[in-house]
Tab-separated table of C-alpha atoms and ligand atoms in Angstrom:
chain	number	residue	atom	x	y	z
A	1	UNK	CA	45.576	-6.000	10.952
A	2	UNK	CA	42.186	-6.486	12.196
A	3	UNK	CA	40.073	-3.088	13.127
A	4	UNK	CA	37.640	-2.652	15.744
A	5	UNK	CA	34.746	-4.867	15.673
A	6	UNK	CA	32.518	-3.119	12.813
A	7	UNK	CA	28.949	-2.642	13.716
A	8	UNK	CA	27.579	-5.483	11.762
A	9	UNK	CA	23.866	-5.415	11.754
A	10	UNK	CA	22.542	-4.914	8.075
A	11	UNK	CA	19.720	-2.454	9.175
A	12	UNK	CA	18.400	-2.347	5.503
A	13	UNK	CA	18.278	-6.182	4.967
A	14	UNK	CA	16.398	-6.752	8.896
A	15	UNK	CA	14.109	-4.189	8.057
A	16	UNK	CA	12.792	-5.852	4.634
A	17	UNK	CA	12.565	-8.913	6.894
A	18	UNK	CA	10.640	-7.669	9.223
A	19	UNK	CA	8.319	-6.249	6.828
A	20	UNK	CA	7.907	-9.892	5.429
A	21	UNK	CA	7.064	-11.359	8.702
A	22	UNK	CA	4.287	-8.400	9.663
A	23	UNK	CA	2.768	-9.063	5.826
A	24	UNK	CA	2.628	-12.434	6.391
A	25	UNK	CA	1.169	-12.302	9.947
A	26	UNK	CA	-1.388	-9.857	8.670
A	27	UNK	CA	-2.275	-11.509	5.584
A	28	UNK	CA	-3.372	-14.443	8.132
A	29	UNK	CA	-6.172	-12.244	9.394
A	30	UNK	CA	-9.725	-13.551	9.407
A	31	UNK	CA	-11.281	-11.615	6.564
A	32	UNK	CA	-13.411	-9.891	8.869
A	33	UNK	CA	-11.093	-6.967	10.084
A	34	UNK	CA	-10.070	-4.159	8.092
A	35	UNK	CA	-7.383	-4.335	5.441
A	36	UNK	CA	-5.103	-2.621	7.297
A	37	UNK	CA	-1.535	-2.753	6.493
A	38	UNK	CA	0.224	-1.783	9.974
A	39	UNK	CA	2.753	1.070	10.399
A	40	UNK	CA	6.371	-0.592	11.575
A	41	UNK	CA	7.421	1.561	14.947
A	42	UNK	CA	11.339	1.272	14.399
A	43	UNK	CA	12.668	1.405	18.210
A	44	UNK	CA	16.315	2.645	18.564
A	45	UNK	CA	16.363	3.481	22.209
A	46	UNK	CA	20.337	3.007	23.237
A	47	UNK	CA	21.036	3.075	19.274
A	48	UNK	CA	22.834	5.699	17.465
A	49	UNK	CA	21.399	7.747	15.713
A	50	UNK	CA	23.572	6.804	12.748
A	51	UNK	CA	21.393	3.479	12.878
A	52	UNK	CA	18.261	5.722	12.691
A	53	UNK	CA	19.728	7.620	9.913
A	54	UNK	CA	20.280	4.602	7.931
A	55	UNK	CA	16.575	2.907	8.348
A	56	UNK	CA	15.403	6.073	7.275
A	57	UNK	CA	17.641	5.894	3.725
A	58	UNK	CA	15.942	2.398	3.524
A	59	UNK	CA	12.309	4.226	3.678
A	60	UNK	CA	11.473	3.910	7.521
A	61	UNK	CA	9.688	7.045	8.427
A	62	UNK	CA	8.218	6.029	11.788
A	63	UNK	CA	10.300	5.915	15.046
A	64	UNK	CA	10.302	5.411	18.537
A	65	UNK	CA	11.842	5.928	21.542
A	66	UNK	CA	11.046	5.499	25.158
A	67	UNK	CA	12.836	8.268	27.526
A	68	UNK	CA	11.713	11.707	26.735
A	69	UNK	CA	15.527	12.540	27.217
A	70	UNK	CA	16.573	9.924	24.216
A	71	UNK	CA	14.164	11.243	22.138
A	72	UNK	CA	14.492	14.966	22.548
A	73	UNK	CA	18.293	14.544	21.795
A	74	UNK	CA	17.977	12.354	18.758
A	75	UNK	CA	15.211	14.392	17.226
A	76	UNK	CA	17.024	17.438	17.487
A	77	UNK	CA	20.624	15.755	15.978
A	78	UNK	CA	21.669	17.835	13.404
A	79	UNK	CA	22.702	15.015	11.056
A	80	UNK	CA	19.284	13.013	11.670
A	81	UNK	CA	17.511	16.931	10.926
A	82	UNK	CA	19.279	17.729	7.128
A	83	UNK	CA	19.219	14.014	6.479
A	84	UNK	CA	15.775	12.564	7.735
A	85	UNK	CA	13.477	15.794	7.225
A	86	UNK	CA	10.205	13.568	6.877
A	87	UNK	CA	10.893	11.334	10.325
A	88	UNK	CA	7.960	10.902	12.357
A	89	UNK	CA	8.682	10.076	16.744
A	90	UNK	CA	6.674	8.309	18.534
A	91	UNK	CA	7.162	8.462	22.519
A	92	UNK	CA	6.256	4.488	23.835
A	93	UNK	CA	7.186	5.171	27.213
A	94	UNK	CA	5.923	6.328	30.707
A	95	UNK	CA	5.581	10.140	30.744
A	96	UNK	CA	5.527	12.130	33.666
A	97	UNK	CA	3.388	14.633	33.660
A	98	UNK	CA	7.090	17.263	34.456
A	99	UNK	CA	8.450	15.918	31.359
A	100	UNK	CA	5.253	17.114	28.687
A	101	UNK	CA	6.823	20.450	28.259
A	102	UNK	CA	10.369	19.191	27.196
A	103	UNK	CA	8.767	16.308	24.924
A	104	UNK	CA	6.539	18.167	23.586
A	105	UNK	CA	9.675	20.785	22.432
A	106	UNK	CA	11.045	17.876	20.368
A	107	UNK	CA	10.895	18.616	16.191
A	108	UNK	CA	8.765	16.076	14.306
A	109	UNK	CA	6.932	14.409	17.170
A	110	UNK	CA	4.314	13.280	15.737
A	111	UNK	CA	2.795	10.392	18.154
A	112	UNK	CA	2.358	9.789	22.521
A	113	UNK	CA	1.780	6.568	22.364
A	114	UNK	CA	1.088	6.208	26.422
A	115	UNK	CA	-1.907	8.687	27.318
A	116	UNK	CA	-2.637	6.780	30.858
A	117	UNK	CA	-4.110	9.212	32.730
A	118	UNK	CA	-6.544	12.102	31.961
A	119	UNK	CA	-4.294	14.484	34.160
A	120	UNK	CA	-2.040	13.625	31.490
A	121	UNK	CA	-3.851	13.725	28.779
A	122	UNK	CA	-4.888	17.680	29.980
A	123	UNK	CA	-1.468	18.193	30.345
A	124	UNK	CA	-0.355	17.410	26.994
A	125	UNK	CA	-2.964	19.237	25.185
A	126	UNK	CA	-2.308	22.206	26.932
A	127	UNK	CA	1.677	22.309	26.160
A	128	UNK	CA	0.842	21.477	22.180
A	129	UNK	CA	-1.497	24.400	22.224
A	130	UNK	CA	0.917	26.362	23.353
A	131	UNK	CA	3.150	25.081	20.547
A	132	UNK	CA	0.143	26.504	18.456
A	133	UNK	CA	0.908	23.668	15.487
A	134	UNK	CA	-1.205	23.380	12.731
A	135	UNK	CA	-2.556	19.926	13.513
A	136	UNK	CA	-3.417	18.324	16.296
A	137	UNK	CA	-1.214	15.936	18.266
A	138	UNK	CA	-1.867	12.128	17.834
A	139	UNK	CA	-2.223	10.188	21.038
A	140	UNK	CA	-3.098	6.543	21.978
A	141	UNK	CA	-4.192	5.336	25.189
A	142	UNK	CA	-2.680	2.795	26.936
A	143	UNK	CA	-4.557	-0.154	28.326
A	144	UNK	CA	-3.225	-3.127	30.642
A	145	UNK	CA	-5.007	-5.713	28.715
A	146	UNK	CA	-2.912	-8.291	30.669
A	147	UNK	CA	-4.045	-6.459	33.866
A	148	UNK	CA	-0.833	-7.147	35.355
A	149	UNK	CA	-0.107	-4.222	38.341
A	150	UNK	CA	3.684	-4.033	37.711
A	151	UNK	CA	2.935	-2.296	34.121
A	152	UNK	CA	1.418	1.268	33.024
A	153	UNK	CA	-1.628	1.946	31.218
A	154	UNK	CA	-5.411	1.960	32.254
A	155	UNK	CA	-8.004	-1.076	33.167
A	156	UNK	CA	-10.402	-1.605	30.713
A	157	UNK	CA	-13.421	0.532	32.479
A	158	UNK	CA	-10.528	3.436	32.900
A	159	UNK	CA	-9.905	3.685	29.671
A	160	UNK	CA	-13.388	4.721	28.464
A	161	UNK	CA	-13.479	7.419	30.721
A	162	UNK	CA	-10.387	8.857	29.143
A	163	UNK	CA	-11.007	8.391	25.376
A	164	UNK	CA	-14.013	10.357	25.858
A	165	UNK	CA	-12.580	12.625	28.122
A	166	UNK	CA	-9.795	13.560	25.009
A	167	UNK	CA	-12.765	13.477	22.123
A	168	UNK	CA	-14.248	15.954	24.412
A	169	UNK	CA	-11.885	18.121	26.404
A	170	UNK	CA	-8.941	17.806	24.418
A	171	UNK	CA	-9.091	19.896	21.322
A	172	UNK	CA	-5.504	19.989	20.075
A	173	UNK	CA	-5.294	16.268	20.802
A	174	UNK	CA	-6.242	13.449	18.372
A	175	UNK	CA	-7.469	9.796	19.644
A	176	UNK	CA	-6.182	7.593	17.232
A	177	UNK	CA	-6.191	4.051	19.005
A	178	UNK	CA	-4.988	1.812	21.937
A	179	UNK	CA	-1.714	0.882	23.034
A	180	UNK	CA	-2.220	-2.534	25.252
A	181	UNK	CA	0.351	-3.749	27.000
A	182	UNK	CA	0.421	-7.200	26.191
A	183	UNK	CA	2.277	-9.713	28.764
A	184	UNK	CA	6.100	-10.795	28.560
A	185	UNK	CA	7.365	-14.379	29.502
A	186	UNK	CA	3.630	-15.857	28.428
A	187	UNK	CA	4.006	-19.629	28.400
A	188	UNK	CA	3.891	-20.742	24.957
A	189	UNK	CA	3.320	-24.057	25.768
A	190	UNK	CA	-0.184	-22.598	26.383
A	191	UNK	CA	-0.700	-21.170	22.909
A	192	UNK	CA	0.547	-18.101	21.350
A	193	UNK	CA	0.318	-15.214	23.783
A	194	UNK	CA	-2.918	-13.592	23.582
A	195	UNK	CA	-1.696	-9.924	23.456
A	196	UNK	CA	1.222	-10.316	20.875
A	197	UNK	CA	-0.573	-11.532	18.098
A	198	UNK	CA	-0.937	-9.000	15.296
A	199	UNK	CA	-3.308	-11.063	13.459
A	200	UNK	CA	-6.327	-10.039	15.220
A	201	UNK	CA	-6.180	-6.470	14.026
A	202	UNK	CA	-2.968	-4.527	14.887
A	203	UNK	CA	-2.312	-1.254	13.096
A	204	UNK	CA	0.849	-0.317	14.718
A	205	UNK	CA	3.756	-2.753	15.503
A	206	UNK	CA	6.744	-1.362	17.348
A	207	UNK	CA	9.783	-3.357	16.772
A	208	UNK	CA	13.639	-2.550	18.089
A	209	UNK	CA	16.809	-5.343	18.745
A	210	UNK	CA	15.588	-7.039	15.706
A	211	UNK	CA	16.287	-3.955	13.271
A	212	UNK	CA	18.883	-2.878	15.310
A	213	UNK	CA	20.894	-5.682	16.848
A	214	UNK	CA	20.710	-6.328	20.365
A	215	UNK	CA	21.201	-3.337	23.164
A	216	UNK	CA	24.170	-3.107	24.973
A	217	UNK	CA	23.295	-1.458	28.150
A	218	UNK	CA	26.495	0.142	29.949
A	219	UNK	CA	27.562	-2.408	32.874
A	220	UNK	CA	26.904	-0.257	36.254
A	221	UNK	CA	28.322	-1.455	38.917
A	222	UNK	CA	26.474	-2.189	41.984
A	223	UNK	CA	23.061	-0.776	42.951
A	224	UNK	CA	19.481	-2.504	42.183
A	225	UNK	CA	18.734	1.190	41.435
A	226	UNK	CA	21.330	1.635	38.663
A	227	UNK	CA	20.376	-2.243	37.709
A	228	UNK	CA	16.631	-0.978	36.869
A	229	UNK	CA	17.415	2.065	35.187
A	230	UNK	CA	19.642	0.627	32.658
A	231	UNK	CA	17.168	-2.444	32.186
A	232	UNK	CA	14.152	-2.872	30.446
A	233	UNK	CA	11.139	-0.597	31.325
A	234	UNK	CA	8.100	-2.771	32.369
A	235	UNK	CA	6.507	-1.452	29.085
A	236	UNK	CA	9.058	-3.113	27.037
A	237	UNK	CA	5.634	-5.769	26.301
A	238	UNK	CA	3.576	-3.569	24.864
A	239	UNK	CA	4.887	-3.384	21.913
A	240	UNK	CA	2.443	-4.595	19.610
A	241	UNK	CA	-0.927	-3.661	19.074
A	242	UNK	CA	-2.723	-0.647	18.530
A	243	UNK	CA	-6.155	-1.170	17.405
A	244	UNK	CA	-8.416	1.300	15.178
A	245	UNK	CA	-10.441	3.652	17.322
B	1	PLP	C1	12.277	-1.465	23.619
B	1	PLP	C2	10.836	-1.387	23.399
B	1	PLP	C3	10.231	-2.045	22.323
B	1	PLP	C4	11.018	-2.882	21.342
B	1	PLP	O1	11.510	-4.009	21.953
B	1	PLP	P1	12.470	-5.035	21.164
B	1	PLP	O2	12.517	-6.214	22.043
B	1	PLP	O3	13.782	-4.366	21.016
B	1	PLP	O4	11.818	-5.284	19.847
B	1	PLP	C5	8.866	-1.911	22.168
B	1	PLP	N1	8.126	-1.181	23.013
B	1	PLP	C6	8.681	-0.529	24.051
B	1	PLP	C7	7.812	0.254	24.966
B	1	PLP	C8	10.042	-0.602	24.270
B	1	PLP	O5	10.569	0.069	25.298
């Protein structure tokens, strides 16, 4: 008799190849940048978290998710907390500003990926101090490198303004790069897309269907509301580089 159709994505064997593709990208950087080997951001949003669970026996530590409610649940699983005490999150969506407290509640965070405004910014470091943790809370900022109006993050001149306003205002915060959000459906014919290319100096490389297998979203009926909600955020680009502050 055949079973159910068995979840067949080898999470151990895509992660080693994905590992292989980022060290051979990065060992194609000019000689001039840093010798940076960048952190894999293993993104299992609509993924159990038995799929987390068994990238992290295969040595993935970093992971990321992109609704604060997705997160908060899987970081506070019980399995994923006796079996995956060292896992670090990384939030790589939008947050909203009403959403800081509960993200901020969720065990092991250990990265906001999407600083884009300074209200935000002052809102997060004021819910981790009340957390009073022992370090400070990593943050990147998020630039629209692509400039593109349907996507999150700040312009260029914007983001200045807000790096120093966290080196200076934000004490339990630490800056640790840029998130840009890089541009989806880039003609190829025109060259490899400018903001995917992790050979000019990436440190941080956020990967998810290919460790994981494709998502399934559930099939709503009906509404362009429901359609949107259960589709890919507009960030869904930006999942490449993060540059050295
Ligand atoms: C889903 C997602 C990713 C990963 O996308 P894949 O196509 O599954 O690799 C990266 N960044 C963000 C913000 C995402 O939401």
């Amino acid at each position: 008799m055949i079973g159910r159709a068995v979840m067949a994505v080898d999470v151990g064997l895509r992660l080693r190849a994905v590992t292989e593709n980022m060290k051979m990208a990065t060992s194609r950087r000019s000689a001039a940048l840093p010798d940076v080997t960048p952190r894999l951001v293993a993104v299992g949003k609509t993924k159990p978290a038995a799929l987390m669970i068994e990238a992290y026996c295969h040595g993935q530590r970093h992971f990321g998710e992109n609704y604060v409610q997705e997160l908060v649940e899987k970081a506070a699983d019980s399995q994923i907390l006796s079996v995956c005490p060292d896992i670090k999150w990384h939030f790589i969506g939008h947050l909203q500003k009403n959403n800081v407290n509960k993200l901020i509640g969720a065990p092991n965070l250990f990265m906001i990926e999407t600083i884009d405004s300074i209200k935000l910014a002052d809102k997060v470091n004021q819910s981790w101090q009340k957390k009073q943790a022992a370090q400070r809370l990593k943050v990147m900022v998020q630039v629209n490198t692509s400039e593109e109006d349907n996507k999150h993050g700040l312009s260029v001149e914007e983001t200045v303004d807000t790096v120093r306003h966290i080196l200076s205002n934000c004490p339990c915060l630490e800056f640790v790069g840029l998130m840009t959000i890089g541009r989806y459906g880039y003609d190829l014919s025109q060259g490899p897309n400018p903001d995917f290319q992790i050979e000019v100096g990436a440190t941080n490389v956020r990967v998810g269907s290919t460790i994981f297998g494709e998502r399934t979203y559930p099939n709503k009926t009906g509404t362009d509301e429901a359609s949107k909600e259960a589709g890919e955020p507009a960030e869904i680009a930006g999942r490449v580089t993060a540059k050295a502050p």
